[in-house]
Coordinates of C-alpha atoms and ligand atoms in Angstrom, one line a residue:
M124 CA -121.4 -35.5 276.4
N125 CA -124.3 -36.6 274.2
V126 CA -124.5 -34.7 270.9
P127 CA -127.6 -34.9 268.7
M128 CA -127.0 -35.7 265.0
S129 CA -129.0 -32.6 264.0
S130 CA -131.4 -30.1 265.6
P131 CA -133.8 -27.6 264.1
D132 CA -133.0 -23.9 264.8
L133 CA -136.3 -22.5 266.0
T134 CA -137.4 -19.3 267.8
D135 CA -140.4 -18.6 270.1
A136 CA -141.8 -16.3 267.3
E137 CA -141.8 -19.3 265.0
R138 CA -143.5 -21.5 267.6
D139 CA -146.1 -18.7 268.2
A140 CA -146.8 -18.5 264.5
V141 CA -147.7 -22.2 264.4
A142 CA -149.9 -21.8 267.5
A143 CA -151.6 -18.8 265.9
V144 CA -152.7 -20.9 262.9
L145 CA -154.2 -23.4 265.3
R146 CA -156.5 -20.7 266.6
T147 CA -158.0 -20.2 263.1
P148 CA -160.4 -22.4 261.1
N149 CA -157.9 -22.7 258.2
L150 CA -155.4 -25.5 258.8
S151 CA -154.8 -26.3 255.1
M152 CA -154.8 -24.3 251.8
G153 CA -155.2 -20.9 253.4
S154 CA -153.2 -17.7 253.5
E155 CA -150.0 -19.1 255.0
I156 CA -149.1 -21.3 252.1
L157 CA -149.7 -18.4 249.7
A158 CA -147.5 -16.1 251.8
F159 CA -144.8 -18.8 252.0
E160 CA -144.9 -19.3 248.2
D161 CA -144.6 -15.5 247.7
I162 CA -141.5 -15.4 249.7
F163 CA -139.9 -18.1 247.5
R164 CA -140.9 -16.3 244.3
A165 CA -139.2 -13.1 245.7
Y166 CA -136.2 -15.0 247.0
T167 CA -135.5 -17.0 243.8
G168 CA -136.9 -14.6 241.2
S169 CA -138.8 -17.6 239.8
R170 CA -142.3 -16.9 238.4
Y171 CA -144.0 -19.8 240.2
A172 CA -143.5 -21.4 243.6
I173 CA -145.6 -24.4 244.8
G174 CA -145.5 -25.6 248.4
V175 CA -145.7 -29.3 248.8
S176 CA -145.7 -32.0 251.5
S177 CA -142.1 -33.2 251.0
G178 CA -139.1 -33.1 248.7
T179 CA -140.0 -36.5 247.4
S180 CA -143.5 -35.3 246.4
G181 CA -142.1 -32.1 244.9
L182 CA -139.7 -34.1 242.7
H183 CA -142.4 -36.5 241.8
L184 CA -144.6 -33.6 240.6
C185 CA -141.7 -32.3 238.5
V186 CA -141.3 -35.8 236.9
R187 CA -145.0 -35.7 236.0
A188 CA -144.8 -32.1 234.7
A189 CA -141.8 -33.0 232.5
G190 CA -144.0 -35.7 230.9
I191 CA -141.7 -38.5 232.0
T192 CA -143.5 -41.8 231.7
D193 CA -143.3 -45.6 231.1
G194 CA -139.9 -46.7 229.8
D195 CA -138.5 -43.2 229.5
L196 CA -134.8 -42.7 230.5
V197 CA -133.6 -40.0 232.8
I198 CA -129.9 -39.5 233.6
T199 CA -129.2 -39.1 237.3
T200 CA -126.7 -39.8 240.1
P201 CA -126.3 -42.9 242.2
F202 CA -124.7 -40.7 244.9
S203 CA -127.8 -39.2 246.5
F204 CA -130.6 -39.9 248.8
V205 CA -132.9 -42.6 247.3
A206 CA -135.8 -40.2 246.7
S207 CA -134.1 -38.6 243.6
A208 CA -134.1 -41.9 241.8
N209 CA -137.4 -43.3 243.3
V210 CA -139.5 -40.5 241.8
L211 CA -138.6 -41.9 238.4
L212 CA -139.6 -45.4 239.4
F213 CA -143.0 -44.0 240.5
E214 CA -143.6 -43.3 236.9
R215 CA -142.1 -46.5 235.6
A216 CA -139.2 -44.5 234.0
I217 CA -135.6 -45.9 234.1
P218 CA -132.9 -44.0 236.0
I219 CA -129.7 -44.1 234.0
F220 CA -127.0 -43.6 236.6
V221 CA -123.7 -42.0 235.7
D222 CA -120.8 -41.6 238.2
V223 CA -119.8 -38.5 240.1
E224 CA -116.9 -36.2 240.5
A225 CA -114.6 -37.4 243.3
S226 CA -114.0 -34.0 244.7
T227 CA -117.6 -32.9 245.3
G228 CA -119.7 -36.0 244.9
N229 CA -121.8 -34.2 242.3
I230 CA -122.8 -35.8 239.0
D231 CA -119.9 -35.6 236.4
P232 CA -121.0 -33.4 233.5
S233 CA -118.6 -34.9 231.1
L234 CA -120.0 -38.4 231.7
V235 CA -123.5 -37.0 231.4
R236 CA -122.6 -35.6 228.0
Q237 CA -121.1 -38.9 226.9
A238 CA -124.1 -40.9 228.1
T239 CA -126.5 -38.5 226.4
A240 CA -124.7 -38.6 223.1
D241 CA -124.4 -42.5 223.3
L242 CA -128.1 -43.0 224.3
R243 CA -129.2 -40.8 221.4
T244 CA -127.1 -42.7 218.9
V245 CA -128.9 -45.6 217.2
G246 CA -127.2 -48.9 217.7
R247 CA -125.2 -50.6 220.4
T248 CA -123.2 -47.6 221.7
A249 CA -125.9 -46.9 224.2
E250 CA -125.7 -50.3 225.9
R251 CA -122.9 -49.6 228.4
W252 CA -125.1 -47.0 230.1
L253 CA -128.1 -49.2 230.4
P254 CA -128.8 -51.4 233.5
R255 CA -128.2 -55.2 233.1
R256 CA -131.9 -56.0 233.4
G257 CA -135.3 -54.3 234.1
F258 CA -134.9 -52.4 230.9
S259 CA -137.4 -53.0 228.2
T260 CA -136.5 -52.2 224.6
A261 CA -140.2 -52.6 223.7
Y262 CA -140.5 -48.9 223.3
Q263 CA -137.6 -48.7 220.9
P264 CA -138.3 -49.3 217.2
P265 CA -135.0 -50.5 215.7
D266 CA -134.3 -47.3 213.8
N267 CA -135.1 -44.9 216.6
P268 CA -132.9 -43.6 219.5
L269 CA -133.9 -44.5 223.1
P270 CA -136.5 -42.3 224.8
L271 CA -134.1 -40.2 226.9
K272 CA -136.2 -37.4 228.3
A273 CA -134.4 -35.5 231.1
L274 CA -131.5 -34.9 233.4
L275 CA -132.0 -35.0 237.2
P276 CA -128.8 -33.6 238.9
V277 CA -128.6 -33.4 242.7
D278 CA -126.9 -30.5 244.6
V279 CA -125.1 -32.8 247.1
F280 CA -124.7 -31.7 250.7
G281 CA -125.5 -28.1 249.9
Q282 CA -123.1 -27.7 247.0
P283 CA -124.5 -27.1 243.5
A284 CA -123.9 -29.6 240.7
D285 CA -121.8 -28.2 237.8
M286 CA -124.9 -27.0 236.1
D287 CA -123.6 -25.0 233.0
P288 CA -122.3 -28.0 231.1
L289 CA -125.3 -30.0 232.1
L290 CA -127.6 -27.3 230.8
E291 CA -125.6 -27.1 227.6
T292 CA -126.1 -30.9 227.1
A293 CA -129.8 -30.5 227.9
R294 CA -130.2 -27.7 225.4
E295 CA -128.4 -29.5 222.7
F296 CA -130.3 -32.7 223.1
G297 CA -133.7 -31.3 224.0
L298 CA -133.8 -32.6 227.5
K299 CA -135.7 -31.2 230.5
V300 CA -133.7 -30.5 233.7
I301 CA -135.0 -31.2 237.2
E302 CA -132.7 -29.7 239.7
D303 CA -132.8 -31.6 243.0
S304 CA -131.9 -28.8 245.4
C305 CA -133.5 -30.5 248.4
E306 CA -130.1 -30.2 250.2
A307 CA -129.1 -26.8 248.9
L308 CA -131.4 -23.9 249.8
G309 CA -129.2 -20.8 249.8
A310 CA -126.4 -22.3 247.8
E311 CA -125.1 -20.4 244.7
Y312 CA -123.5 -21.6 241.5
K313 CA -121.3 -18.9 239.8
G314 CA -123.5 -16.3 241.6
R315 CA -126.8 -17.9 240.6
K316 CA -129.1 -19.5 243.1
A317 CA -129.1 -23.3 243.3
G318 CA -132.6 -24.6 242.3
T319 CA -133.2 -21.9 239.8
L320 CA -131.0 -23.2 237.1
G321 CA -133.0 -26.0 235.4
D322 CA -136.7 -26.2 234.3
Y323 CA -137.8 -27.1 237.8
G324 CA -136.1 -26.9 241.2
V325 CA -137.1 -28.4 244.5
Y326 CA -136.0 -27.4 248.0
A327 CA -136.8 -29.6 251.0
F328 CA -137.5 -28.7 254.6
Y329 CA -137.1 -31.8 256.8
P330 CA -135.9 -30.8 260.3
N331 CA -132.2 -31.3 259.4
K332 CA -132.4 -28.9 256.5
Q333 CA -131.4 -25.2 256.2
I334 CA -134.9 -24.2 257.1
T335 CA -137.6 -26.5 258.3
T336 CA -141.3 -26.9 258.2
G337 CA -141.3 -30.3 259.9
E338 CA -142.1 -32.0 256.6
G339 CA -142.4 -30.0 253.5
A340 CA -140.8 -28.6 250.3
M341 CA -141.1 -25.9 247.6
I342 CA -141.0 -26.4 243.9
I343 CA -140.0 -23.4 241.7
T344 CA -140.4 -23.0 238.0
D345 CA -140.8 -20.3 235.3
D346 CA -143.1 -22.6 233.2
E347 CA -146.7 -21.5 233.7
G348 CA -148.3 -24.6 232.2
A349 CA -146.2 -26.9 234.4
A350 CA -146.9 -24.8 237.5
S351 CA -150.6 -25.0 237.1
F352 CA -150.4 -28.7 236.3
M353 CA -148.3 -29.3 239.5
R354 CA -150.7 -27.2 241.6
A355 CA -153.6 -29.4 240.3
L356 CA -151.7 -32.6 241.0
R357 CA -150.8 -31.5 244.5
N358 CA -154.5 -31.1 245.2
Q359 CA -155.9 -34.5 244.0
G360 CA -155.8 -33.5 240.4
R361 CA -158.2 -30.6 240.6
A362 CA -157.5 -28.2 237.8
P363 CA -158.6 -24.5 238.0
G364 CA -162.4 -24.4 237.7
D365 CA -162.8 -27.9 239.0
T366 CA -165.3 -28.3 241.8
W367 CA -164.8 -30.1 245.2
L368 CA -165.4 -33.5 243.6
Q369 CA -164.3 -32.9 240.1
H370 CA -160.8 -34.1 239.2
T371 CA -159.3 -33.4 235.8
H372 CA -156.1 -35.3 236.4
L373 CA -154.9 -38.3 238.4
G374 CA -153.5 -36.4 241.3
Y375 CA -152.3 -36.8 244.9
N376 CA -152.6 -35.3 248.3
Y377 CA -149.2 -33.5 248.3
R378 CA -150.5 -30.4 250.1
L379 CA -148.4 -28.5 252.7
D380 CA -150.6 -27.6 255.8
E381 CA -150.9 -24.1 257.2
M382 CA -149.0 -24.8 260.4
S383 CA -145.9 -26.0 258.4
A384 CA -146.2 -23.0 255.9
A385 CA -146.4 -20.5 258.8
L386 CA -143.2 -22.1 260.3
G387 CA -141.5 -22.0 256.9
R388 CA -142.6 -18.4 256.3
L389 CA -140.9 -17.2 259.5
Q390 CA -137.8 -19.4 259.0
M391 CA -137.3 -17.8 255.6
T392 CA -137.1 -14.3 257.2
R393 CA -134.1 -15.7 259.1
L394 CA -132.5 -17.6 256.2
E395 CA -129.3 -15.5 256.1
E396 CA -128.9 -15.9 259.8
L397 CA -129.5 -19.6 259.6
L398 CA -127.0 -20.1 256.8
Q399 CA -124.4 -18.0 258.6
R400 CA -124.8 -20.1 261.8
R401 CA -124.3 -23.3 259.8
Q402 CA -121.2 -21.7 258.1
K403 CA -119.8 -20.9 261.5
V404 CA -120.2 -24.5 262.7
A405 CA -118.6 -25.8 259.4
D406 CA -115.7 -23.4 260.0
W407 CA -115.2 -24.7 263.6
Y408 CA -115.0 -28.3 262.2
E409 CA -112.6 -27.2 259.4
E410 CA -110.3 -25.4 261.8
R411 CA -110.0 -28.5 264.0
L412 CA -110.0 -31.3 261.4
S413 CA -108.2 -30.0 258.3
E414 CA -104.8 -30.9 259.8
L415 CA -105.8 -34.2 261.3
P416 CA -104.0 -37.1 259.6
G417 CA -106.2 -39.7 257.9
I418 CA -109.1 -37.3 257.3
E419 CA -110.3 -35.2 254.4
T420 CA -112.6 -32.3 255.1
P421 CA -115.2 -31.2 252.5
R422 CA -113.9 -29.8 249.3
L423 CA -115.6 -26.9 247.6
S424 CA -115.7 -26.5 243.8
A425 CA -114.5 -23.3 242.2
H426 CA -118.1 -23.0 240.8
T427 CA -119.6 -22.9 244.2
S428 CA -119.9 -19.2 244.9
R429 CA -121.8 -20.0 248.1
V430 CA -122.0 -23.4 249.9
S431 CA -125.2 -23.9 252.0
W432 CA -124.1 -26.4 254.6
F433 CA -126.6 -29.2 254.8
V434 CA -124.4 -31.9 256.5
Y435 CA -120.7 -32.0 257.4
V436 CA -119.2 -35.0 255.8
V437 CA -115.6 -36.1 256.2
R438 CA -113.8 -38.8 254.3
F439 CA -111.3 -41.2 255.7
Q440 CA -108.2 -42.2 253.9
P441 CA -108.0 -45.8 252.6
G442 CA -106.8 -48.0 255.5
L443 CA -108.9 -46.3 258.1
E444 CA -112.0 -48.3 258.9
R445 CA -114.9 -45.9 258.7
D446 CA -117.5 -48.1 260.4
T447 CA -115.2 -48.9 263.3
I448 CA -114.5 -45.2 263.8
A449 CA -118.2 -44.5 263.7
A450 CA -118.9 -47.2 266.3
E451 CA -116.2 -45.7 268.6
L452 CA -117.8 -42.3 268.2
G453 CA -121.2 -43.8 269.0
K454 CA -119.8 -45.3 272.3
R455 CA -118.8 -41.7 273.4
G456 CA -122.2 -40.2 272.7
I457 CA -121.5 -39.0 269.1
P458 CA -123.8 -40.2 266.4
A459 CA -122.3 -40.3 262.9
R460 CA -123.7 -41.8 259.7
P461 CA -122.3 -43.0 256.4
Y462 CA -123.5 -40.6 253.8
F463 CA -124.6 -41.6 251.1
A464 CA -125.0 -45.3 250.6
P465 CA -125.0 -45.8 246.8
I466 CA -128.5 -46.0 245.4
H467 CA -127.6 -48.6 242.7
L468 CA -126.6 -51.1 245.5
Q469 CA -129.8 -50.8 247.5
P470 CA -131.4 -54.2 247.6
Y471 CA -134.5 -53.2 245.6
M472 CA -132.4 -51.6 242.9
V473 CA -130.1 -54.6 242.6
E474 CA -133.2 -56.9 242.3
R475 CA -134.8 -54.8 239.6
F476 CA -131.8 -53.7 237.5
G477 CA -129.1 -56.1 238.3
Y478 CA -126.5 -53.6 239.5
Q479 CA -123.3 -55.0 240.9
P480 CA -120.5 -53.6 243.1
G481 CA -118.0 -51.9 240.8
D482 CA -120.6 -50.4 238.4
F483 CA -120.0 -46.8 239.7
P484 CA -116.6 -46.9 241.4
I485 CA -116.4 -43.3 242.5
T486 CA -119.8 -43.3 244.1
E487 CA -119.0 -46.6 245.8
E488 CA -115.6 -45.3 247.1
L489 CA -117.3 -42.2 248.5
G490 CA -120.0 -44.4 250.0
K491 CA -117.3 -46.5 251.8
R492 CA -115.2 -43.6 253.1
S493 CA -117.7 -40.8 254.0
L494 CA -119.1 -40.1 257.4
A495 CA -121.5 -37.3 258.4
L496 CA -120.7 -35.8 261.8
P497 CA -123.3 -34.2 264.0
F498 CA -124.3 -30.9 262.4
S499 CA -126.7 -28.1 262.9
G500 CA -126.8 -24.3 263.2
V501 CA -127.5 -24.5 267.0
M502 CA -124.3 -26.5 267.8
E503 CA -122.0 -25.0 270.4
E504 CA -118.3 -24.6 269.8
S505 CA -117.7 -26.9 272.9
Q506 CA -119.7 -29.7 271.2
V507 CA -117.6 -29.4 268.0
D508 CA -114.5 -29.3 270.2
Y509 CA -115.5 -32.5 272.0
I510 CA -116.4 -34.3 268.7
C511 CA -113.0 -33.4 267.1
Q512 CA -111.1 -34.4 270.2
V513 CA -112.7 -37.8 270.3
L514 CA -112.2 -38.2 266.5
H515 CA -108.5 -37.3 267.0
Q516 CA -108.1 -39.9 269.7
V517 CA -110.0 -42.6 267.8
I518 CA -108.0 -42.0 264.6
T519 CA -104.7 -41.9 266.4
A520 CA -105.5 -45.2 268.1
T521 CA -106.4 -46.7 264.8
L522 CA -103.5 -45.4 262.7
Ligands
LIG685 C1 -131.1 -35.0 247.7 C2 -132.4 -35.3 248.3 N1 -133.5 -35.4 247.4 C3 -134.7 -35.6 247.9 C4 -134.9 -35.7 249.3 C5 -136.3 -35.9 249.7 O1 -136.9 -35.0 250.6 P1 -138.0 -35.4 251.7 O2 -137.3 -36.2 252.7 O3 -138.5 -34.0 252.1 O4 -139.0 -36.1 251.0 C6 -133.9 -35.5 250.2 C7 -134.1 -35.5 251.6 O5 -133.4 -35.6 252.5 C8 -132.6 -35.3 249.7 O6 -131.5 -35.2 250.5

């Protein structure tokens, strides 16, 4: 049996909606994107929703809207997909990594608080949070604290970060909060929707996500000025009132096309169904794997009032060779991927900031022991059965 790593969950009505756009003259910036944005405003209760071409471009626009620029510091997590840190580098800001909670893989709010307080203290207390190199103190007059501007937490694998203490730290120290909910559309934190908790939130729609538009994402915010700035930047920096070739700001082409928006609009009408199907597949895995020796199934935090399954990631106990197990699964038609590889140890990060193994031990431990199994809402129970049986055999042979 060959099982795909992930598959989009699409209907003929959704395929027809995309085809219908292709029979109109408006393939970009038409009525579909407006309708798609309206759905997100209604769904989240946020005042503004801005459809964009990817999660990365959405996060980048939030970084610009937050006024983050050369040499600014932003506290974020090394246990994420690289895009959440890269968007800071795009603006020549410095990601300040802090380690994560072992149970969820989400950024540790007590470390964030400590880092924030230390970075805001004048003197040498800040140093332990700074990278070994690639950090310029040129912007720091000796009697001023470092230019710490924002927090960028990530809702990892569809489970919200512990946002309340993060928001409290942000309020106390006057920091903006960009919530990377690219993996968490539909998740809830203490009954509140993931993505709506900070100043800006971003949901992404790559084909392995809860809903898909092919490529695409949605930014939400209640900040009117930021929303209109991000709309302008999305469209080559054209502010309201600008003409076709007048550009008030340095902008980008981060537009979401009409075909993608039409697909997303219809997918959103099925969000509950899509989330429930993913929950069912996660339950099938849990039933079969929770008792298997050597393996830990995903752990949910008490704050997670609803998990929105993005991927299904298991952890192997120390002593079990994750990569050997993944290779054995691969030989039997089951793709499986390490998830995540720590950002601070990516070659370009090491080169620039001088990070070393051991800098963020929990992230590194999770990076070594975690494996994402095939996952999507269209999986059959027989596929999950097969994967779990093979995993059982491989682990038993290894133990
Ligand atoms: C946590 C996180 N942030 C950002 C992104 C970037 O989204 P995109 O691939 O749509 O650019 C992803 C994508 O998988 C992600 O998982």
